[in-house]
mmCIF file of C-alpha atoms in Angstrom:
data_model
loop_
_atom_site.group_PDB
_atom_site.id
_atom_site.type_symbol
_atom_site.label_atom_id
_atom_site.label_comp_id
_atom_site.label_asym_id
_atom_site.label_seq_id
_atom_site.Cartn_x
_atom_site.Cartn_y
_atom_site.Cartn_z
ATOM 1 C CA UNK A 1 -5.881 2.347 62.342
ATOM 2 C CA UNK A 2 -2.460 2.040 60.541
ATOM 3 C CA UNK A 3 -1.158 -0.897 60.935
ATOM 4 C CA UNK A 4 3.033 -0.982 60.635
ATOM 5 C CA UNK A 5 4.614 -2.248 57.775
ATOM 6 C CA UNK A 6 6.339 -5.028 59.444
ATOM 7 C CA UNK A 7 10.708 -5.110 59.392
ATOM 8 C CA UNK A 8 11.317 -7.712 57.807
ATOM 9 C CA UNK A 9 8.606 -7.351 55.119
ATOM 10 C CA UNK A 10 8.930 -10.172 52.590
ATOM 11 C CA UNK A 11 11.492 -8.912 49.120
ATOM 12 C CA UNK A 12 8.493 -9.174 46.798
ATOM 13 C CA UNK A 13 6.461 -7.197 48.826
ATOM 14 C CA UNK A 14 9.110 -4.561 49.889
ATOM 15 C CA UNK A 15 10.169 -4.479 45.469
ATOM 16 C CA UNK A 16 6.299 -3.098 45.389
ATOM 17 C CA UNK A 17 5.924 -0.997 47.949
ATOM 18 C CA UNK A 18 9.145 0.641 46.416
ATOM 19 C CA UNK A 19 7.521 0.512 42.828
ATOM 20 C CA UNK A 20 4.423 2.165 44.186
ATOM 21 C CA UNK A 21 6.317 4.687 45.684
ATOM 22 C CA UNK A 22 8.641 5.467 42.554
ATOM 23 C CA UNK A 23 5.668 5.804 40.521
ATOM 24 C CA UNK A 24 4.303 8.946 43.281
ATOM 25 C CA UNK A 25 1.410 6.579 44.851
ATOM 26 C CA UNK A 26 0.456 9.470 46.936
ATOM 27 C CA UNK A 27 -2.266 6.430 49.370
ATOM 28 C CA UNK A 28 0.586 4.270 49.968
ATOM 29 C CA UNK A 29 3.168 7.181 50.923
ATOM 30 C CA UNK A 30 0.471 8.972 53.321
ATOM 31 C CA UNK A 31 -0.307 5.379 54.516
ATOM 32 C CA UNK A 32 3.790 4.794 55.370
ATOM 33 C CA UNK A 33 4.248 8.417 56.589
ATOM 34 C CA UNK A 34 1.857 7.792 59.270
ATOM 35 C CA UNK A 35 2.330 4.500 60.132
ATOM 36 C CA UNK A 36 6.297 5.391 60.831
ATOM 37 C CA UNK A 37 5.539 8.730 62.574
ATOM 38 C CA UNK A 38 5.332 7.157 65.893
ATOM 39 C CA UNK A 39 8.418 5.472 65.843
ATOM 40 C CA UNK A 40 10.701 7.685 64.058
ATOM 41 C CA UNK A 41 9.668 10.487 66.144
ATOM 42 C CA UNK A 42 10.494 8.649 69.181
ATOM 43 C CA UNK A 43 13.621 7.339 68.425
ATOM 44 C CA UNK A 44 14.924 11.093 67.114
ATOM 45 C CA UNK A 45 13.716 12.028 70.786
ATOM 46 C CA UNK A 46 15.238 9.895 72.602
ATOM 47 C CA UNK A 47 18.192 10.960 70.812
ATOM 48 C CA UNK A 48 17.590 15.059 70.632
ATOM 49 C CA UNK A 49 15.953 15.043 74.042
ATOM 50 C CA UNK A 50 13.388 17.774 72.448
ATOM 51 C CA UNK A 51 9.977 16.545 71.261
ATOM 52 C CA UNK A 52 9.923 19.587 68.512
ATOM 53 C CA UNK A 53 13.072 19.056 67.137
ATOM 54 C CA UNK A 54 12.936 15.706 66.864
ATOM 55 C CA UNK A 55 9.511 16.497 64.435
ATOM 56 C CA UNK A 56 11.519 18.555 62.591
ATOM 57 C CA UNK A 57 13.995 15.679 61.865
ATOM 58 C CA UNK A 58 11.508 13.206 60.591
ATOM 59 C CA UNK A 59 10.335 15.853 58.243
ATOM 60 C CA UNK A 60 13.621 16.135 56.856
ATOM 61 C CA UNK A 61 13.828 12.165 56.969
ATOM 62 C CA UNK A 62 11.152 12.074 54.640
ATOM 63 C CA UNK A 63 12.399 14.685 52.470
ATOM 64 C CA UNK A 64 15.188 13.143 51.897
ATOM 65 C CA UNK A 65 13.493 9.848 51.377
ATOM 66 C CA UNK A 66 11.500 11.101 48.415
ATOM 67 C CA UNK A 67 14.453 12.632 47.761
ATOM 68 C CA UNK A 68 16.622 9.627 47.380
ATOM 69 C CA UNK A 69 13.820 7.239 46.415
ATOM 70 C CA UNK A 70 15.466 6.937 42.882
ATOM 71 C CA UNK A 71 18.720 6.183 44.225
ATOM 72 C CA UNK A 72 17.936 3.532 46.509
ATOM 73 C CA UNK A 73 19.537 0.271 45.638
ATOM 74 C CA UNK A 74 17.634 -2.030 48.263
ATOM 75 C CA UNK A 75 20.701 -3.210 50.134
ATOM 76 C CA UNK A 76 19.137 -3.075 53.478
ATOM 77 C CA UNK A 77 15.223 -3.126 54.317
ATOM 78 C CA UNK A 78 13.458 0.562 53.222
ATOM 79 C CA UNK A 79 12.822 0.777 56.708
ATOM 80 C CA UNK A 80 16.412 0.339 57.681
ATOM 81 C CA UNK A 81 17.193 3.156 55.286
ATOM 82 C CA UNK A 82 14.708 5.439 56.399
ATOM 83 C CA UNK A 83 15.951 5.054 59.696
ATOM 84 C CA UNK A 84 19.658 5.635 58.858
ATOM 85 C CA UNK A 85 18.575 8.858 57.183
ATOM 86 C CA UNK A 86 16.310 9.838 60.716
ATOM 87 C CA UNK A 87 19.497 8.951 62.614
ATOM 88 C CA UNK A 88 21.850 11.326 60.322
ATOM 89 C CA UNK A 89 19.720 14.083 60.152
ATOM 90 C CA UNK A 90 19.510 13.719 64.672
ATOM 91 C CA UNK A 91 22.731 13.932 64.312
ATOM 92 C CA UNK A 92 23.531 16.520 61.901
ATOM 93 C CA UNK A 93 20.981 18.529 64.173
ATOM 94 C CA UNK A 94 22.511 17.786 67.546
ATOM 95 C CA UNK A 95 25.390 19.014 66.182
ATOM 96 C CA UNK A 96 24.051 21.921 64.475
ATOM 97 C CA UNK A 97 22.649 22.878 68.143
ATOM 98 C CA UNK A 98 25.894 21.943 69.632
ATOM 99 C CA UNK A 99 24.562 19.304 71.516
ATOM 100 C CA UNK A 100 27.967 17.697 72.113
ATOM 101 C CA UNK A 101 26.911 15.684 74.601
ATOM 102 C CA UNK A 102 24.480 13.398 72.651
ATOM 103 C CA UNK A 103 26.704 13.628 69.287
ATOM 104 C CA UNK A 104 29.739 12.052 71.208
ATOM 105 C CA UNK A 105 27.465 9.424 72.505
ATOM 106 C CA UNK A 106 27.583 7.277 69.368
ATOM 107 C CA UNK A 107 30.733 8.092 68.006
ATOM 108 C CA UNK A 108 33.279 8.751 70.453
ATOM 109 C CA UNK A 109 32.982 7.512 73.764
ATOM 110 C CA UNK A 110 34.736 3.693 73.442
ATOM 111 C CA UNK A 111 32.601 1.009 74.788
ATOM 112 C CA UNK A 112 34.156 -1.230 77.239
ATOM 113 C CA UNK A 113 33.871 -5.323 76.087
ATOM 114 C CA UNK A 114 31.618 -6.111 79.405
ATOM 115 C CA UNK A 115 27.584 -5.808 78.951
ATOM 116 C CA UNK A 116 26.840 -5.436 82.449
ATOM 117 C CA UNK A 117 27.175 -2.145 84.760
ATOM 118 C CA UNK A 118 27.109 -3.335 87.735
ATOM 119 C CA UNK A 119 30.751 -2.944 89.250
ATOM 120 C CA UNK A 120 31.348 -5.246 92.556
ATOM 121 C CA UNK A 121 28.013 -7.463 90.978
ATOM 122 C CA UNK A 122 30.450 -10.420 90.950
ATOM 123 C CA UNK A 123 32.865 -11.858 92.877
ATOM 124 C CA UNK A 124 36.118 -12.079 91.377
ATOM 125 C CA UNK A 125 35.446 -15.627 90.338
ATOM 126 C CA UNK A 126 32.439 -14.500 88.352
ATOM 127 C CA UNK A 127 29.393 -15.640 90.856
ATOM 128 C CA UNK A 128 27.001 -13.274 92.606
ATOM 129 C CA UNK A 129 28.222 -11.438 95.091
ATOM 130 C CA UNK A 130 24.874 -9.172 95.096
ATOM 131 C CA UNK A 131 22.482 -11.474 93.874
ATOM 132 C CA UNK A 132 19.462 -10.070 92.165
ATOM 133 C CA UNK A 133 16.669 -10.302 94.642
ATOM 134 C CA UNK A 134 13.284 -11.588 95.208
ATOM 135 C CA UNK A 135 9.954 -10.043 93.407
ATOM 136 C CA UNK A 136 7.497 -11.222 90.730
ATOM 137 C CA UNK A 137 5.106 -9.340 88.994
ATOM 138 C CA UNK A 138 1.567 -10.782 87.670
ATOM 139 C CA UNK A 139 -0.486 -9.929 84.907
ATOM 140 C CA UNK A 140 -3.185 -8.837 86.772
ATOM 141 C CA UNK A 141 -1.386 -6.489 88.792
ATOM 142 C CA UNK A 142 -2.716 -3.671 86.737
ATOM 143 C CA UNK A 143 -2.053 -1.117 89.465
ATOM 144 C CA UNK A 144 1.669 -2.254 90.093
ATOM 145 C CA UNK A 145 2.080 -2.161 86.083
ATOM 146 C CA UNK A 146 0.978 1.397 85.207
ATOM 147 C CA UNK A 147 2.915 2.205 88.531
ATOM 148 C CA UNK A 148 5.973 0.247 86.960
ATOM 149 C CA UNK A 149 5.256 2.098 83.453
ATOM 150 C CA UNK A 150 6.284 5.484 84.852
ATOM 151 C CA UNK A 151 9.721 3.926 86.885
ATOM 152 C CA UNK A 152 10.449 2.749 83.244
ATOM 153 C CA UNK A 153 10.334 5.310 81.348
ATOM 154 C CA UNK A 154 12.050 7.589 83.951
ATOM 155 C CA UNK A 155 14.466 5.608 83.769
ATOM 156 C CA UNK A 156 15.221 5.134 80.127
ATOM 157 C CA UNK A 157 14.939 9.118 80.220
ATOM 158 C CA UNK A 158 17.594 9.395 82.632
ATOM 159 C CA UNK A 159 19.993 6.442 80.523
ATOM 160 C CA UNK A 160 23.076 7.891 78.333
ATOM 161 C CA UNK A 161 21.720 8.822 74.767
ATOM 162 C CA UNK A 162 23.620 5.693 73.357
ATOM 163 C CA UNK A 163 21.883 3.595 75.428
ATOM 164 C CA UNK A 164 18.615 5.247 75.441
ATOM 165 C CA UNK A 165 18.738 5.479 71.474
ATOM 166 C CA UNK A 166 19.579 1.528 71.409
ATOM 167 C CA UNK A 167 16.317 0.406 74.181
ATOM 168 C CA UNK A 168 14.437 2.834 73.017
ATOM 169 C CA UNK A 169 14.774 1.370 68.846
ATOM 170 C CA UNK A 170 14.907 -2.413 70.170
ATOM 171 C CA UNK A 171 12.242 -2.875 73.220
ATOM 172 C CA UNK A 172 10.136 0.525 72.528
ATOM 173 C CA UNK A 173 9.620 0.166 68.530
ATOM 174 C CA UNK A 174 10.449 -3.365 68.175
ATOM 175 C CA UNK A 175 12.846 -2.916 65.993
ATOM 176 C CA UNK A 176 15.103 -6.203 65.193
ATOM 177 C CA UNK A 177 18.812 -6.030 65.682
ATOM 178 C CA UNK A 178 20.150 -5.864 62.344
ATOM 179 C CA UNK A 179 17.980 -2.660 61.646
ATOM 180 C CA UNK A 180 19.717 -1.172 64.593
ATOM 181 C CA UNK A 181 22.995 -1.641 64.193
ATOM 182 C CA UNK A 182 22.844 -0.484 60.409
ATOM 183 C CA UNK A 183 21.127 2.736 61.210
ATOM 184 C CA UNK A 184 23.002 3.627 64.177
ATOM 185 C CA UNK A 185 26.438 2.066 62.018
ATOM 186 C CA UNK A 186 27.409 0.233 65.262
ATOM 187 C CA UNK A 187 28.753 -3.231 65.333
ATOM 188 C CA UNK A 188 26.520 -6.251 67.351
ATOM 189 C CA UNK A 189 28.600 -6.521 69.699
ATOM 190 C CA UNK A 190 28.099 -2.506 70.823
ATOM 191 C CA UNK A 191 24.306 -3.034 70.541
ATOM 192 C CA UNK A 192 24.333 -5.690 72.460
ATOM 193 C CA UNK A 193 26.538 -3.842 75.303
ATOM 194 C CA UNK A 194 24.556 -0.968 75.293
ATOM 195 C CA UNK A 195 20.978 -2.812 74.832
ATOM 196 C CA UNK A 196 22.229 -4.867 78.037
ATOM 197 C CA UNK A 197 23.548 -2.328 79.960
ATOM 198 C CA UNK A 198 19.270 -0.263 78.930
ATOM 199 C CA UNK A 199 17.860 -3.288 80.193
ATOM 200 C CA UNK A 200 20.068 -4.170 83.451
ATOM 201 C CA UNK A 201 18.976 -0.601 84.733
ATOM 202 C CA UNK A 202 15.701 -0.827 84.272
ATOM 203 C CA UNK A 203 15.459 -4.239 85.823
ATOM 204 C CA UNK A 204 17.696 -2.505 88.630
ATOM 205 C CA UNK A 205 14.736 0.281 88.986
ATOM 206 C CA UNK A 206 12.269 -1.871 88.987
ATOM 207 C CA UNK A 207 13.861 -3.939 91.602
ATOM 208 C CA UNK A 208 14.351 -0.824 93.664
ATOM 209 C CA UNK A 209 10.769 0.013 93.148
ATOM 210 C CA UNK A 210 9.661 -3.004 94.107
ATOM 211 C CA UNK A 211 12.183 -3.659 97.604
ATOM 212 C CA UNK A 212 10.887 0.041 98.574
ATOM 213 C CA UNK A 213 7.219 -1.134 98.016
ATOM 214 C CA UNK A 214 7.890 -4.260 100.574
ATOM 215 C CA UNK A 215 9.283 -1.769 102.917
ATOM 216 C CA UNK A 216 6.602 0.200 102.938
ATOM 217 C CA UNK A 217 4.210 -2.474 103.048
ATOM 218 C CA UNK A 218 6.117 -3.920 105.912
ATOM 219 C CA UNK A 219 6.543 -0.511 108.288
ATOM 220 C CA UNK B 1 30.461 -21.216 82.983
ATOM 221 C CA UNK B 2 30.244 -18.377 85.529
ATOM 222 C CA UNK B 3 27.222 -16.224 86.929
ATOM 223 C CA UNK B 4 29.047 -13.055 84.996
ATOM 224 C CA UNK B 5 29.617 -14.959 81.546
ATOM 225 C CA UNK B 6 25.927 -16.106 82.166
ATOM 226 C CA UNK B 7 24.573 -12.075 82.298
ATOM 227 C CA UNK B 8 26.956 -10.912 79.787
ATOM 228 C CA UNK B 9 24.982 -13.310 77.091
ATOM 229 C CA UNK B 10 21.820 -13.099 78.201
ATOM 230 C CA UNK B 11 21.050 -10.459 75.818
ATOM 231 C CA UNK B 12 21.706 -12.624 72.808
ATOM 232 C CA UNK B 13 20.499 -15.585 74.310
ATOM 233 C CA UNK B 14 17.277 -13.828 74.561
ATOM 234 C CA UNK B 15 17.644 -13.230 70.892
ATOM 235 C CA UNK B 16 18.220 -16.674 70.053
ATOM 236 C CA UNK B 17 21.800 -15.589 69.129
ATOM 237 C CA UNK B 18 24.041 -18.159 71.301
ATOM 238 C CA UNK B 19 24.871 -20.947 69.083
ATOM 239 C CA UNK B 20 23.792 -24.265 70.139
ATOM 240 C CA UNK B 21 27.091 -25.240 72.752
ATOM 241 C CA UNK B 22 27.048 -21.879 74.031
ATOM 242 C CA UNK B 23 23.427 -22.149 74.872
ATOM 243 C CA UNK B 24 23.491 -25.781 76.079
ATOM 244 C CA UNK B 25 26.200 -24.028 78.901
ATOM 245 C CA UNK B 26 23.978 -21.193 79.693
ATOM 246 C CA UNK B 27 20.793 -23.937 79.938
ATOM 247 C CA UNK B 28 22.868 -26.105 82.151
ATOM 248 C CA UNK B 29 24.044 -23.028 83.908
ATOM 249 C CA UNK B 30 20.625 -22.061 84.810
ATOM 250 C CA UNK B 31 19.405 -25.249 85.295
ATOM 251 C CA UNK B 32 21.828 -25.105 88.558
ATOM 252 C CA UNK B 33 21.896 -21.300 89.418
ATOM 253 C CA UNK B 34 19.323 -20.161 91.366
ATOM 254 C CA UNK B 35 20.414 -17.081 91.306
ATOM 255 C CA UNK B 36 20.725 -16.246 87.249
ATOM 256 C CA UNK B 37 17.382 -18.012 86.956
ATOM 257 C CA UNK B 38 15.711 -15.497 88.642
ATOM 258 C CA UNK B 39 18.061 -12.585 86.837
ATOM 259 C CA UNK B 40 16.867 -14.602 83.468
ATOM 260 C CA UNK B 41 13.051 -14.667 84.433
ATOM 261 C CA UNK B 42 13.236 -10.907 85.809
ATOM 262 C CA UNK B 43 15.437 -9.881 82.893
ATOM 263 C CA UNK B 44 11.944 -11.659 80.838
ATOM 264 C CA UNK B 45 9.609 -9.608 82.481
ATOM 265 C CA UNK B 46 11.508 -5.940 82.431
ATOM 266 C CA UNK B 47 11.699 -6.391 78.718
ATOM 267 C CA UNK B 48 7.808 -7.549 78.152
ATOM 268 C CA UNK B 49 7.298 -4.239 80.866
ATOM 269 C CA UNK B 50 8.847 -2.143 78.266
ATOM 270 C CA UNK B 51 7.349 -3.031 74.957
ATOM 271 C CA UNK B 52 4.128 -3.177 76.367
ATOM 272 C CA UNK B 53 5.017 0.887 77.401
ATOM 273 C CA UNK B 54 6.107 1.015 73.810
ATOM 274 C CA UNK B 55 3.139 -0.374 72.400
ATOM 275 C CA UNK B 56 0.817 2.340 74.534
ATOM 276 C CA UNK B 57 3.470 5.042 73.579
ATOM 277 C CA UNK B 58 2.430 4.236 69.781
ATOM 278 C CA UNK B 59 -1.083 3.627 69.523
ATOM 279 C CA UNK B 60 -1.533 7.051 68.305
ATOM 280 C CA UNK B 61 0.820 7.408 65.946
ATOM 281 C CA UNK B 62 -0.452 9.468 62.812
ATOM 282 C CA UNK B 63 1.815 11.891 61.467
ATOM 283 C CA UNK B 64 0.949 15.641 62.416
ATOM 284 C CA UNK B 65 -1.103 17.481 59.891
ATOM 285 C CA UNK B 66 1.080 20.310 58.785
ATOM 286 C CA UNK B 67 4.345 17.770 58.779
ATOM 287 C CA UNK B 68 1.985 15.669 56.732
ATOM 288 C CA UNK B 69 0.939 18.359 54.273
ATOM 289 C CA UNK B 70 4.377 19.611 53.608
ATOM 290 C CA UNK B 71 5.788 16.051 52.934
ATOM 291 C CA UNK B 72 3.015 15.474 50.833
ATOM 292 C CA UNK B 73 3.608 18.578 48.801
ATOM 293 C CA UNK B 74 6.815 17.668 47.797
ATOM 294 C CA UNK B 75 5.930 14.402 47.108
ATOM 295 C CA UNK B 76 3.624 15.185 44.385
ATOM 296 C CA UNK B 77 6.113 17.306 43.239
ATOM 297 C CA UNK B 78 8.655 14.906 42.486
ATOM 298 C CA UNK B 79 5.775 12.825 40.767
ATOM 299 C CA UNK B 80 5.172 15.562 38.556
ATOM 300 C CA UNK B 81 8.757 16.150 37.715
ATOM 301 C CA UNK B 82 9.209 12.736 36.607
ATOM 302 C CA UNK B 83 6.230 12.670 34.568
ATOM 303 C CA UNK B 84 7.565 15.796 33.036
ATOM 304 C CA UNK B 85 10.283 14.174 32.087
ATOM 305 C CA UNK B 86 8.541 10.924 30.925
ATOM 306 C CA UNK B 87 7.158 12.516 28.679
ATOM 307 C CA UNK B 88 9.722 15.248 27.093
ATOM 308 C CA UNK B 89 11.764 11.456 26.620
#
């Protein structure tokens, strides 16, 4: 079991992972490589939308890493900088495969001030006019979970890349805010837009999931 | 403070981001809205639902072999070109 270098690892212990590194500690790279595979690979799919390209990225991530290991200054985390090189090299490929679509996500399309998507939510006064409704969920419901589990991650599939990239890096891989906003080079405010907007539909699904279940229960 | 402003700053309430006026609306807010209580509480569990997908998504998260083995490779390599040049200094 690998257990994940954490974030936010303390500077000390970051200046010797670094040091261990520099000096080609080939136990402590393997050890990093695998620990980060998971998440890097997911986040580069949920950007690419293609499980074999996305490998592909995170093996040119980590070339350039050992690449650039001399050069890096420590301004942000060594995770934060390994993820800004992931999220340059999904984007040099998306281009590269003219994947338009996903390229513009980041860097194009303006993103409007207001967090939540729900147009005609509110009443022009700013109270509910379609108030969320009723359900709870347990922790034993077990069944309803795993049931839940697939409605979620349909529905982050089906999400616009921005906001798919953004859940995906926060509430997937647990990654903190600051680490997401440097490696995607978007501002707070646009992470927490597009983070809100991630969440709000999947609470939306799940809703739906669950009103349909009542139905059904009900008929 | 309205039902709108209240969802709009949920997401950095939830990440203990509001400063402390801000957040003393949105708790006074809540304590009075029935309705953004249960938005805040459902908004709790549909985040909780999707880390713990993330944590099952992970769990087996070693690197594959032949990714592994060419990462490696040039890993060494650079090692070996600075000691190269270690020691021609």
């Amino acid at each position: 079991m690998h257990d994940m270098p954490s974030t936010r690892t303390g500077q000390s212990e970051e200046s010797l992972l670094l040091e261990r590194l520099r000096l080609g500690d080939e136990t402590v790279f393997a050890e990093l490589v695998d620990a980060w595979h998971g998440s890097l690979h997911r986040v580069a799919t949920s950007y690419l939308e293609d499980a074999a390209a996305a490998e592909e990225v995170v093996q040119e991530t980590w070339l350039a890493v050992i690449d650039g290991l001399d050069r890096f200054q420590g301004r942000s985390s060594l995770k934060t900088w390994v993820f800004s090189i992931l999220m340059n090299k999904a984007r040099t490929r998306a281009r590269r495969d003219a994947r338009m679509v996903v390229w513009s996500a980041f860097d194009e399309q303006p993103i409007e001030a207001s967090a939540d998507p729900h147009d005609g939510r509110f009443k022009k006064k700013g109270s509910w006019q379609h108030p969320p409704l009723k359900w709870t969920i347990t922790p034993e419901d077990t069944l309803l979970r795993d049931d839940l589990a697939m409605v979620i991650k349909r529905t982050i599939e089906e999400l616009p890349a921005n906001q798919r990239v953004v859940v995906t890096m926060r509430d997937l891989q647990g990654l903190d805010p600051e680490d997401v906003c440097q490696a995607l080079g978007i501002t707070n405010a646009n992470h927490r837009v597009l983070l809100h907007r991630a969440r709000a539909a999947i609470r939306a699904a799940i809703e739906r999931y669950m009103v349909d279940g009542e139905e059904e229960k009900t008929a | 403070m309205s039902c709108e402003e209240f969802t709009e700053m949920l997401t950095d309430y939830l990440d203990g981001r509001v400063p402390y006026g801000r957040r003393l609306g949105m708790l006074m807010h809540v304590a009075m809205c029935s309705h953004c209580r249960r938005y805040l509480r459902q908004m709790r569990v549909t985040i909780d639902l999707t880390q713990d997908l993330g944590a099952q998504d992970t769990q087996p998260s070693r690197a594959p072999d032949e990714l592994k083995s060419e990462v490696m490779r040039a890993f060494r390599e650079r090692a070996a070109s600075h000691t190269e040049q270690g020691s021609e200094s």
